[in-house]
Structures are given as structure tokens and as C-alpha cells.
mmCIF file of C-alpha atoms and ligand atoms in Angstrom:
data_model
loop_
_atom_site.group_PDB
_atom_site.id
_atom_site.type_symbol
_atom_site.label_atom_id
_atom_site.label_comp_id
_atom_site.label_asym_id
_atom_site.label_seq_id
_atom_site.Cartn_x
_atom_site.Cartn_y
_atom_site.Cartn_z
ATOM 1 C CA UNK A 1 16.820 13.005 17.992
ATOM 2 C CA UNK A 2 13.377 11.025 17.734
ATOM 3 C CA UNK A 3 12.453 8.950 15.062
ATOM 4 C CA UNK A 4 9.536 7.358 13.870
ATOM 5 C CA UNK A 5 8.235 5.038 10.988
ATOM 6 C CA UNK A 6 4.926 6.848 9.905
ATOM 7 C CA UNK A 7 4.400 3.720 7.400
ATOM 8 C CA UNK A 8 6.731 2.148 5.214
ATOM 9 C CA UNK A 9 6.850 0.152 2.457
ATOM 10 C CA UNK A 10 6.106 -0.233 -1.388
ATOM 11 C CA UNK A 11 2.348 1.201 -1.048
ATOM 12 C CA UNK A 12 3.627 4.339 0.679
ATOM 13 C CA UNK A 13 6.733 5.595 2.907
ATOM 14 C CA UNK A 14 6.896 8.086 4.895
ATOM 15 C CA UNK A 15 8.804 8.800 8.312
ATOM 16 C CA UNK A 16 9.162 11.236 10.709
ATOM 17 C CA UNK A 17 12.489 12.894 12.682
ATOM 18 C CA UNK A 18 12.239 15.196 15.349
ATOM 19 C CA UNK A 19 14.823 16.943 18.126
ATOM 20 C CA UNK A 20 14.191 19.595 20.617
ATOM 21 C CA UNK A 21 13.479 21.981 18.443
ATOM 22 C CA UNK A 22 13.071 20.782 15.067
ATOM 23 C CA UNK A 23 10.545 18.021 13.126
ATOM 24 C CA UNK A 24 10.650 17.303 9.385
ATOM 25 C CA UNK A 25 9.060 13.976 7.230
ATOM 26 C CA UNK A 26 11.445 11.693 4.710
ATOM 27 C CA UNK A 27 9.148 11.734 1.749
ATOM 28 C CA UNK A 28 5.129 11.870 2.215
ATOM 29 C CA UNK A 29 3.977 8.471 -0.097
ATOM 30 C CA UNK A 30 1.056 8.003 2.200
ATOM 31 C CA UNK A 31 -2.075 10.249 2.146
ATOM 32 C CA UNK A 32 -2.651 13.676 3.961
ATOM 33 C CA UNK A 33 -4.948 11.705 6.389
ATOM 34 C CA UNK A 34 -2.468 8.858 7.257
ATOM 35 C CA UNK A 35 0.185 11.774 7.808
ATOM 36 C CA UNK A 36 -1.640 13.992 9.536
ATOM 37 C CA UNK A 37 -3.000 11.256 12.309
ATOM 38 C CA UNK A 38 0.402 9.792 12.730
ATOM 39 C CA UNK A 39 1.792 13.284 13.054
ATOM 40 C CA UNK A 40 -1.007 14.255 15.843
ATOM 41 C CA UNK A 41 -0.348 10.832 17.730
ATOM 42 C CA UNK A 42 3.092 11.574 17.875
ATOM 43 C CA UNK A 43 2.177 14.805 19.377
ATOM 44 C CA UNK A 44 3.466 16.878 17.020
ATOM 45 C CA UNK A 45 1.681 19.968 14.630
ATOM 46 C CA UNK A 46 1.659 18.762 10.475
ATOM 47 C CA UNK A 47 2.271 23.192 10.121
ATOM 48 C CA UNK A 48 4.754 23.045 12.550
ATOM 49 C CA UNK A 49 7.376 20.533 10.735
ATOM 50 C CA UNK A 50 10.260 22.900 9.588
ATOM 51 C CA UNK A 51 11.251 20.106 6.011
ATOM 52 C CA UNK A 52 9.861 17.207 4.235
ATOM 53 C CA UNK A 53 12.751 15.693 2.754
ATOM 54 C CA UNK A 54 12.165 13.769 -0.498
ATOM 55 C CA UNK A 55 14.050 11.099 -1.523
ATOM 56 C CA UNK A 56 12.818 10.298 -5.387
ATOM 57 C CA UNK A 57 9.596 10.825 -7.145
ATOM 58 C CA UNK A 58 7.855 7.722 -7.701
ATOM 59 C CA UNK A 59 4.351 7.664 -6.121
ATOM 60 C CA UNK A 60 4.901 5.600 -2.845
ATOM 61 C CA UNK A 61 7.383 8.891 -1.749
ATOM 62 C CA UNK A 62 5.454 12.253 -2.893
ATOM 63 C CA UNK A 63 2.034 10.552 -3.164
ATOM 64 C CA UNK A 64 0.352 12.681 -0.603
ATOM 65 C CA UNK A 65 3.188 15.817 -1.220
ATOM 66 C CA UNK A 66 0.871 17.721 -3.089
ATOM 67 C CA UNK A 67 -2.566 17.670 -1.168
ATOM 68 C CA UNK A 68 -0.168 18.328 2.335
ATOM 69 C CA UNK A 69 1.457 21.309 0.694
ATOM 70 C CA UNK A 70 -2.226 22.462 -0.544
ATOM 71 C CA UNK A 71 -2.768 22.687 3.854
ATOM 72 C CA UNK A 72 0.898 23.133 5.468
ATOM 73 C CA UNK A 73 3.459 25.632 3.920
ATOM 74 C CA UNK A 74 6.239 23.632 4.417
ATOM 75 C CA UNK A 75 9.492 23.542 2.889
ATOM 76 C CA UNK A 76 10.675 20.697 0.536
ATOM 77 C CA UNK A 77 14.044 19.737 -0.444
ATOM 78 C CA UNK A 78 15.126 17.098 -3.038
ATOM 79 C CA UNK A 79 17.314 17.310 -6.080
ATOM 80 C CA UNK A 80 16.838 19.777 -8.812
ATOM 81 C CA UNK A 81 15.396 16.806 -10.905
ATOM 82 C CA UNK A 82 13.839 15.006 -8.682
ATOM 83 C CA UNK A 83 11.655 18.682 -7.808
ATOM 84 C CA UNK A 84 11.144 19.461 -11.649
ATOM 85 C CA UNK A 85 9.739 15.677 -11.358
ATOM 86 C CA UNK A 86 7.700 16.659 -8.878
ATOM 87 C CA UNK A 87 6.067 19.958 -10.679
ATOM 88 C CA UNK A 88 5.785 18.047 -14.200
ATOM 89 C CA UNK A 89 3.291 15.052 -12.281
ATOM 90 C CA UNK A 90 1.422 18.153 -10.363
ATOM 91 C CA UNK A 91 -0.916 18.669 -13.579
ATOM 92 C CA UNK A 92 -3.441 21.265 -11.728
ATOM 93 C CA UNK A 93 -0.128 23.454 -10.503
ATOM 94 C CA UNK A 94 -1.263 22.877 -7.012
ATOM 95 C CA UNK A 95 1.507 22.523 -5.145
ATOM 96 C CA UNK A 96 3.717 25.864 -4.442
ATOM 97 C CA UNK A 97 7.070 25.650 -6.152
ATOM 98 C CA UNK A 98 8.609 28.497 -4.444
ATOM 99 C CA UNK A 99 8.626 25.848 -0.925
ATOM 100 C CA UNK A 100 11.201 23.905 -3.261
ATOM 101 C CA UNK A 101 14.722 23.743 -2.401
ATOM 102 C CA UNK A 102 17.203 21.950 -4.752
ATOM 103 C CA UNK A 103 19.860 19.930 -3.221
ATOM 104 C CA UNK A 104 22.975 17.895 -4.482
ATOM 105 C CA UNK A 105 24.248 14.717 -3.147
ATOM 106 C CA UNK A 106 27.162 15.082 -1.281
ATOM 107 C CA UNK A 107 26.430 18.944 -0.231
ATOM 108 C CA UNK A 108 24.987 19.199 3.717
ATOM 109 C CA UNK A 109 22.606 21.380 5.113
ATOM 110 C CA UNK A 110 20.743 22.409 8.046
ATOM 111 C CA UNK A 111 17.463 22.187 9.014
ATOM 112 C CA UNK A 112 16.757 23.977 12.111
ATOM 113 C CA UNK A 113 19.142 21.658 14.808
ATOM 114 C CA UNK A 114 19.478 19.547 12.199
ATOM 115 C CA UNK A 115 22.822 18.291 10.665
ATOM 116 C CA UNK A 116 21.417 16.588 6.753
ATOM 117 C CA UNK A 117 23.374 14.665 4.477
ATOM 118 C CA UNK A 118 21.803 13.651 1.326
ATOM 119 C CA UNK A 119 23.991 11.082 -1.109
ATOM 120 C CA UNK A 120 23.048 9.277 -4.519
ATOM 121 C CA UNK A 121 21.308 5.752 -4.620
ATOM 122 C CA UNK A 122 21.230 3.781 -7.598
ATOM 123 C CA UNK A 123 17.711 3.439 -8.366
ATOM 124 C CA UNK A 124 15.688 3.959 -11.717
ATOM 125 C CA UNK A 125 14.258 7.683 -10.894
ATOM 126 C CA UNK A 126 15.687 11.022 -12.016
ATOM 127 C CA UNK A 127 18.350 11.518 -9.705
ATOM 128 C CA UNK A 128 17.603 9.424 -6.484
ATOM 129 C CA UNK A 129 19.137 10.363 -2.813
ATOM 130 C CA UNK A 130 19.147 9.181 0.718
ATOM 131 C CA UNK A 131 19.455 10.754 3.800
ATOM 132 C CA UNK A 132 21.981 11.019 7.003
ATOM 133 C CA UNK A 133 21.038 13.184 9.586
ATOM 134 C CA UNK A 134 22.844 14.095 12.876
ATOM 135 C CA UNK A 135 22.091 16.472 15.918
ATOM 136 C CA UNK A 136 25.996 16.296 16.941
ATOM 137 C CA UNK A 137 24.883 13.603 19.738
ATOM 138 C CA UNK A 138 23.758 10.731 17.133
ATOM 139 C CA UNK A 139 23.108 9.799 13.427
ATOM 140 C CA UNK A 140 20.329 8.184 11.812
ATOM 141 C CA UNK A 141 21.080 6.618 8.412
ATOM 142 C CA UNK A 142 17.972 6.049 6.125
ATOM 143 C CA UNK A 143 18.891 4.222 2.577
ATOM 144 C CA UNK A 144 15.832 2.819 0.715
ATOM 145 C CA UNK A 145 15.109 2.311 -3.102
ATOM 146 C CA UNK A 146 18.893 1.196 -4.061
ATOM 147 C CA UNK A 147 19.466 -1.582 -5.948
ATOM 148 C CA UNK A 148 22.803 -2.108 -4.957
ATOM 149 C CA UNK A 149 25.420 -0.497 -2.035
ATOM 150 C CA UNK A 150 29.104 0.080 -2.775
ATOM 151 C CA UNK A 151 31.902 1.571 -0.678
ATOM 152 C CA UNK A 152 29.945 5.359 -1.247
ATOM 153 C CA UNK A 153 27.009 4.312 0.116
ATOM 154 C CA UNK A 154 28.613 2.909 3.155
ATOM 155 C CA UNK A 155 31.126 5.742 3.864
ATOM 156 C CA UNK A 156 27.962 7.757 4.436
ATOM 157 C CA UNK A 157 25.950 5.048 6.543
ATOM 158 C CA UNK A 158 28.929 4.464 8.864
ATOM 159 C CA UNK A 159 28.992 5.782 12.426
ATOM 160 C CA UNK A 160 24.625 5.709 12.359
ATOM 161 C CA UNK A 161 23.125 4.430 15.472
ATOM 162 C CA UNK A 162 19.948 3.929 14.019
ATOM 163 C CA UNK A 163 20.142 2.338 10.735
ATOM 164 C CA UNK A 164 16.880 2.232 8.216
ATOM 165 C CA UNK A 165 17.240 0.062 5.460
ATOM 166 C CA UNK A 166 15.413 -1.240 2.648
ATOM 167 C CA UNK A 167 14.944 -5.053 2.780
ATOM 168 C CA UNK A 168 12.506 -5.318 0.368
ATOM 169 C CA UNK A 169 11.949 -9.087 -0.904
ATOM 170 C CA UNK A 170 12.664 -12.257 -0.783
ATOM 171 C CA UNK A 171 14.302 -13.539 -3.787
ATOM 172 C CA UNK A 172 12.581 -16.984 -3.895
ATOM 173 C CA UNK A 173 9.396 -14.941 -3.398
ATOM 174 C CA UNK A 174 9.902 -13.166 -5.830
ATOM 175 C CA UNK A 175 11.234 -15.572 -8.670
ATOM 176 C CA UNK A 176 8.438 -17.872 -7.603
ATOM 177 C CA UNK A 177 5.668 -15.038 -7.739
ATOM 178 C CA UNK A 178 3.176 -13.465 -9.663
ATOM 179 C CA UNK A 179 5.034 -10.321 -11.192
ATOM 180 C CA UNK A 180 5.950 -10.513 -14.720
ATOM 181 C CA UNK A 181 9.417 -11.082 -15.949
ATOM 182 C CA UNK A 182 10.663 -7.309 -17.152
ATOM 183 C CA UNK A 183 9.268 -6.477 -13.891
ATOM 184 C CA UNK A 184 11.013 -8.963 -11.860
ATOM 185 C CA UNK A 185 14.023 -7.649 -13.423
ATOM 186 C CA UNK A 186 14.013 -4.143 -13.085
ATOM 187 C CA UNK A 187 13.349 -5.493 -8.983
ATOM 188 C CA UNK A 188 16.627 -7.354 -9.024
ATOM 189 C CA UNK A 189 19.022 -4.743 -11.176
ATOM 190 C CA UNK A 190 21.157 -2.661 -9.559
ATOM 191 C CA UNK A 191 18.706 0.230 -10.077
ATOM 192 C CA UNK A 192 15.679 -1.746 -8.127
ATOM 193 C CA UNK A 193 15.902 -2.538 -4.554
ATOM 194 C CA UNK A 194 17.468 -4.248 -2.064
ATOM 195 C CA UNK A 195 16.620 -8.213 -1.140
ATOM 196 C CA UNK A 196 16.456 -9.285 2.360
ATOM 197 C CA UNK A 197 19.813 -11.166 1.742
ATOM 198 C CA UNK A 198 21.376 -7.998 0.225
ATOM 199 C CA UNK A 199 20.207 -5.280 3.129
ATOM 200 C CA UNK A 200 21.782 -8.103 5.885
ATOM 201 C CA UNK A 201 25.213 -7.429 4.031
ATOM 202 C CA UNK A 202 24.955 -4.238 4.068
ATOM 203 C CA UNK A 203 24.122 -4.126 7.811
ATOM 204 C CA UNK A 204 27.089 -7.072 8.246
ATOM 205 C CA UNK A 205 29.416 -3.420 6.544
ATOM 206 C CA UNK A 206 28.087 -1.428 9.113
ATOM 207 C CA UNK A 207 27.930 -2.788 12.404
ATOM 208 C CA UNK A 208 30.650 -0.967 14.531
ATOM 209 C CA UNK A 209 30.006 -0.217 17.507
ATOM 210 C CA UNK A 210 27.509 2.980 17.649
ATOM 211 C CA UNK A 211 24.745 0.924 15.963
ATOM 212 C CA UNK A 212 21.861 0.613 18.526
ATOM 213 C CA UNK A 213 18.868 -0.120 16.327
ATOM 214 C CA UNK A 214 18.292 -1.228 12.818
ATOM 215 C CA UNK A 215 14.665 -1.152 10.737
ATOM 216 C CA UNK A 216 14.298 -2.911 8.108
ATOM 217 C CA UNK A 217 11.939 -0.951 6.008
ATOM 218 C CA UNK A 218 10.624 -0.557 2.580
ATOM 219 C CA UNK A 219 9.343 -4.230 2.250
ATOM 220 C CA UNK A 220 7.274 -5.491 -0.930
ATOM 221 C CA UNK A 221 3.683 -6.700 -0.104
ATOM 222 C CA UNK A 222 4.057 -9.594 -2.978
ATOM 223 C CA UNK A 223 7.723 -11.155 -2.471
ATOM 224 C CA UNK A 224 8.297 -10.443 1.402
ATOM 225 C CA UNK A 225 6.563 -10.573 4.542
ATOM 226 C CA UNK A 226 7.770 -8.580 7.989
ATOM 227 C CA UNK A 227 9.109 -12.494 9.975
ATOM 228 C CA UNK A 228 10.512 -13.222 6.709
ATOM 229 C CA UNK A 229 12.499 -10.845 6.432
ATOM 230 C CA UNK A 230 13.592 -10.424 10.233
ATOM 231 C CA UNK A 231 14.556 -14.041 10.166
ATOM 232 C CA UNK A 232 16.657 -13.727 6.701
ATOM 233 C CA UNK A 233 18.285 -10.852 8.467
ATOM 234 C CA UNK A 234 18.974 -12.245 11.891
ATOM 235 C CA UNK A 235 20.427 -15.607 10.415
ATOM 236 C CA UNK A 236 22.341 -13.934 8.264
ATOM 237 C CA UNK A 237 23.948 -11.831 10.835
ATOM 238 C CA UNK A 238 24.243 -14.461 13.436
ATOM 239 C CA UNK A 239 26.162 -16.791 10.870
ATOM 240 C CA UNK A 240 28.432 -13.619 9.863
ATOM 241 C CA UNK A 241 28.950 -11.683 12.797
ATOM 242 C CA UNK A 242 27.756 -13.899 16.072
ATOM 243 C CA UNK A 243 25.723 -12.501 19.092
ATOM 244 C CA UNK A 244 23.340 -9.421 17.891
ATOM 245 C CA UNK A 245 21.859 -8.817 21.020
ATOM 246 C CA UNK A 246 23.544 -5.765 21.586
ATOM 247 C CA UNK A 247 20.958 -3.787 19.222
ATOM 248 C CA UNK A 248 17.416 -3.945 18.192
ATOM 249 C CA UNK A 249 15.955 -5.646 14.997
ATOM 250 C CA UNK A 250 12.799 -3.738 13.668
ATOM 251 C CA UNK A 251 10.543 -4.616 11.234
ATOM 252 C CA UNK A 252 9.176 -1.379 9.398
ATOM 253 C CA UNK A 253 5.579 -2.502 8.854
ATOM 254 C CA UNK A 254 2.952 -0.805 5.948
ATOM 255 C CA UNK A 255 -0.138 -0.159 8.035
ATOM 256 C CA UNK A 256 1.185 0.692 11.405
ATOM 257 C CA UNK A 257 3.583 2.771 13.313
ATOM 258 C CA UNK A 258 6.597 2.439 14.377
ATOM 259 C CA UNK A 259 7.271 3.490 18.284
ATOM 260 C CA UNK A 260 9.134 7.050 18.606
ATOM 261 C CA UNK A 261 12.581 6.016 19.650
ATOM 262 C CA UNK A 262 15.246 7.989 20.576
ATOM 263 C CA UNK A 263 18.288 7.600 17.452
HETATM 264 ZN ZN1 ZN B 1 11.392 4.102 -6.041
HETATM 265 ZN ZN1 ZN B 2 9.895 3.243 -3.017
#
């Protein structure tokens, strides 16, 4: 399998995973444009992707969902709340609910060549989910949008060799910074996201020894920066664990692409 980081972050996420003879998207929070291009630079047909898998249904995942599915019939899968979400924001009735396909946590399917895995996050939407996926040769693990991680959440990361996770601020940023106080708590529950600190634990649980990459992805534009948040990381992991340069550290960055790289 391929992957690539179409843009991440909390303006917009959206990413694409491809194998011989399958593509699909995790979530479309960026506009039809931005998709499209990064889809056509990656070589690859926005009407030929066989899924766009959504995660949850705040704006920065399904922001551009509805004008795409207006162009490309293309099937989406997300819970059965998160899609009834989905339809309730669509006010016109643009977007096609018979593309929907309702999925539960815990319950795999197939997309083309495609082994997916979606489990729960804890995160202040409907009813959240992340995503494993596998093509029987490797695994890429994708968990953004959690406030916290737990045992669960790890017993489906484990085995990944490519790991994206949310490291999305830095909690002296943050404390120090401009958002207001219910807001800077709802950030730090355990239904907000995860803290550079936080996603370098989580990594420190997963690191056997079929991890090859790791992004770090989903970062805030007020309370993190991309060097911040690779150095938190690194030192964290150094201290813990010792030498990391068996596998690559990637920042996920807002405005820019990711390489393809093979999972
Ligand atoms: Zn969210
Ligand atoms: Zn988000």
C-alpha cells in the first residue's frame, strides 16, 4: 500500500491510501479543489477512488464531502451517526445518501484489496472512529481526534508499520495562548485531542518492531508548530526508548503534501 498526507491538521484533514488496485480518502476536510489537485499530482483519478472513509463529522473531516460527492459518485462509509450527522448539516440535500454505508467499530470490511478496521475514539462527536487498514503485506494505523488512548486503542494500532497520529499541541502553548478557558478545556479532556507529550506515549506503546514510519498529524495552528512537535516527540522517545533511527519521524504539515510512501 501507498499512502499519502493530502493536508492535515485542524483547518482540514484529509489523506489518501492506495494499492494496486484500489484508492480511497480518510475524511475530505479540505475543499474539492485542494483534493482534486493533490489527487491528480499523485497520479491518481478523484472518480476513480473506490471509498472515502470518514472518521467524525466536524468540519475539518467532511468539509469538502458534499461539493466532491456533487462531482464523483463515490462511496462513503462512517458510522450510522456519524452519516445521519452528515445528512442533517447537508441543508440543500445535495449530497446522495444512497453512497452511504454505515459501519460499527470493531466490525471489518473490504474495500476493493483492502483489509479496513474502524474502532471508537473518544472524542466529542456523535460516535467517532479511526481507521486500520491492511493489504495482508502491511498495516497503516491512522488515530486522530482522541483525547485520550487506552489498552483498546492500542490493541488495534499494534503491528502498523506506518503509524499516523494526532499530536496536536503543545500544552504550554496552549495554557499560555489565546483560546478561551471552556475551550482550552474541552482541548485537554479526554474527548479533545492528543498533546505532543501524549501522542509520544502512545508511540513509546507501539514501537515493536514492524514500525517503519510515524506522522505526526493533526497539529493545531495556535498551540503547536511542525519542529515543536517533532522535537517533543523525538526527546521523548529518545529518553524512553533510546536510538530511533530505525524509522522515520514525519511531520504532517496543513498546506502541503506529504510524499507517497510505501506503508
Ligand atoms: Zn474532531
Ligand atoms: Zn479534527
Amino acid at each position: 500500500m501507498k499512502f499519502c498526507c493530502i493536508a492535515s491538521g485542524s483547518s482540514g484533514n484529509c489523506e489518501y491510501v492506495g494499492s494496486e488496485s484500489t484508492g480511497l480518502l480518510i475524511d475530505a476536510g479540505i475543499s474539492t479543489k485542494r483534493i482534486t489537485c493533490g489527487l491528480e499530482s499523485l497520479g491518481v483519478k478523484p472518480e476513480g477512488l473506490d471509498a472515502i472513509l470518514v472518521t467524525h463529522e466536524h468540519s475539518d473531516h467532511i468539509k469538502g464531502l458534499e461539493v466532491f460527492l456533487s462531482r464523483h459518485h463515490v462511496p462513503v462509509y462512517a458510522t450510522m451517526a456519524t452519516l445521519d450527522a452528515i445528512a442533517a448539516l447537508d441543508k440543500k440535500n445535495r449530497i446522495d445518501t444512497s453512497l452511504f454505508n454505515p459501519v460499527k467499530p470493531d466490525n471489518a470490511f473490504v474495500v476493493g484489496d483492502i483489509d479496513v478496521m474502524p474502532f471508537s475514539i473518544s472524542h466529542d462527536a456523535k460516535d467517532p472512529i479511526c481507521y486500520t487498514l491492511s493489504d495482508g503485506d502491511s498495516k497503516l494505523g491512522l488515530a486522530t481526534d482522541l483525547g485520550t488512548f487506552d489498552d483498546y486503542i492500542i490493541s488495534h494500532l499494534e503491528g502498523s508499520s506506518t503509524l499516523f497520529l494526532e499530536s496536536n499541541y503543545d500544552r504550554s502553548m496552549l495554557e499560555a495562548g489565546p483560546y478561551p478557558y471552556m475551550l482550552k478545556q474541552r482541548i485537554i479532556s479526554s474527548h479533545g485531542h492528543l498533546s505532543n507529550d501524549m501522542c509520544a506515549r502512545l508511540i513509546l506503546h507501539l514501537l515493536g518492531r514492524s514500525v517503519k514510519n510515524v506522522y505526526l498529524g493533526h497539529l493545531s495552528k495556535e498551540n503547536n508548530y511542525p519542529e515543536l512537535a517533532y522535537e517533543t516527540v523525538k526527546c521523548e522517545l529518545n529518553l524512553e526508548y533510546g536510538d530511533i533511527s530505525r524509522f522515520n519521524i514525519k511531520t504532517a504539515r496543513r498546506d502541503e503534501m506529504s510524499c507517497m510512501s510505501a506503508v
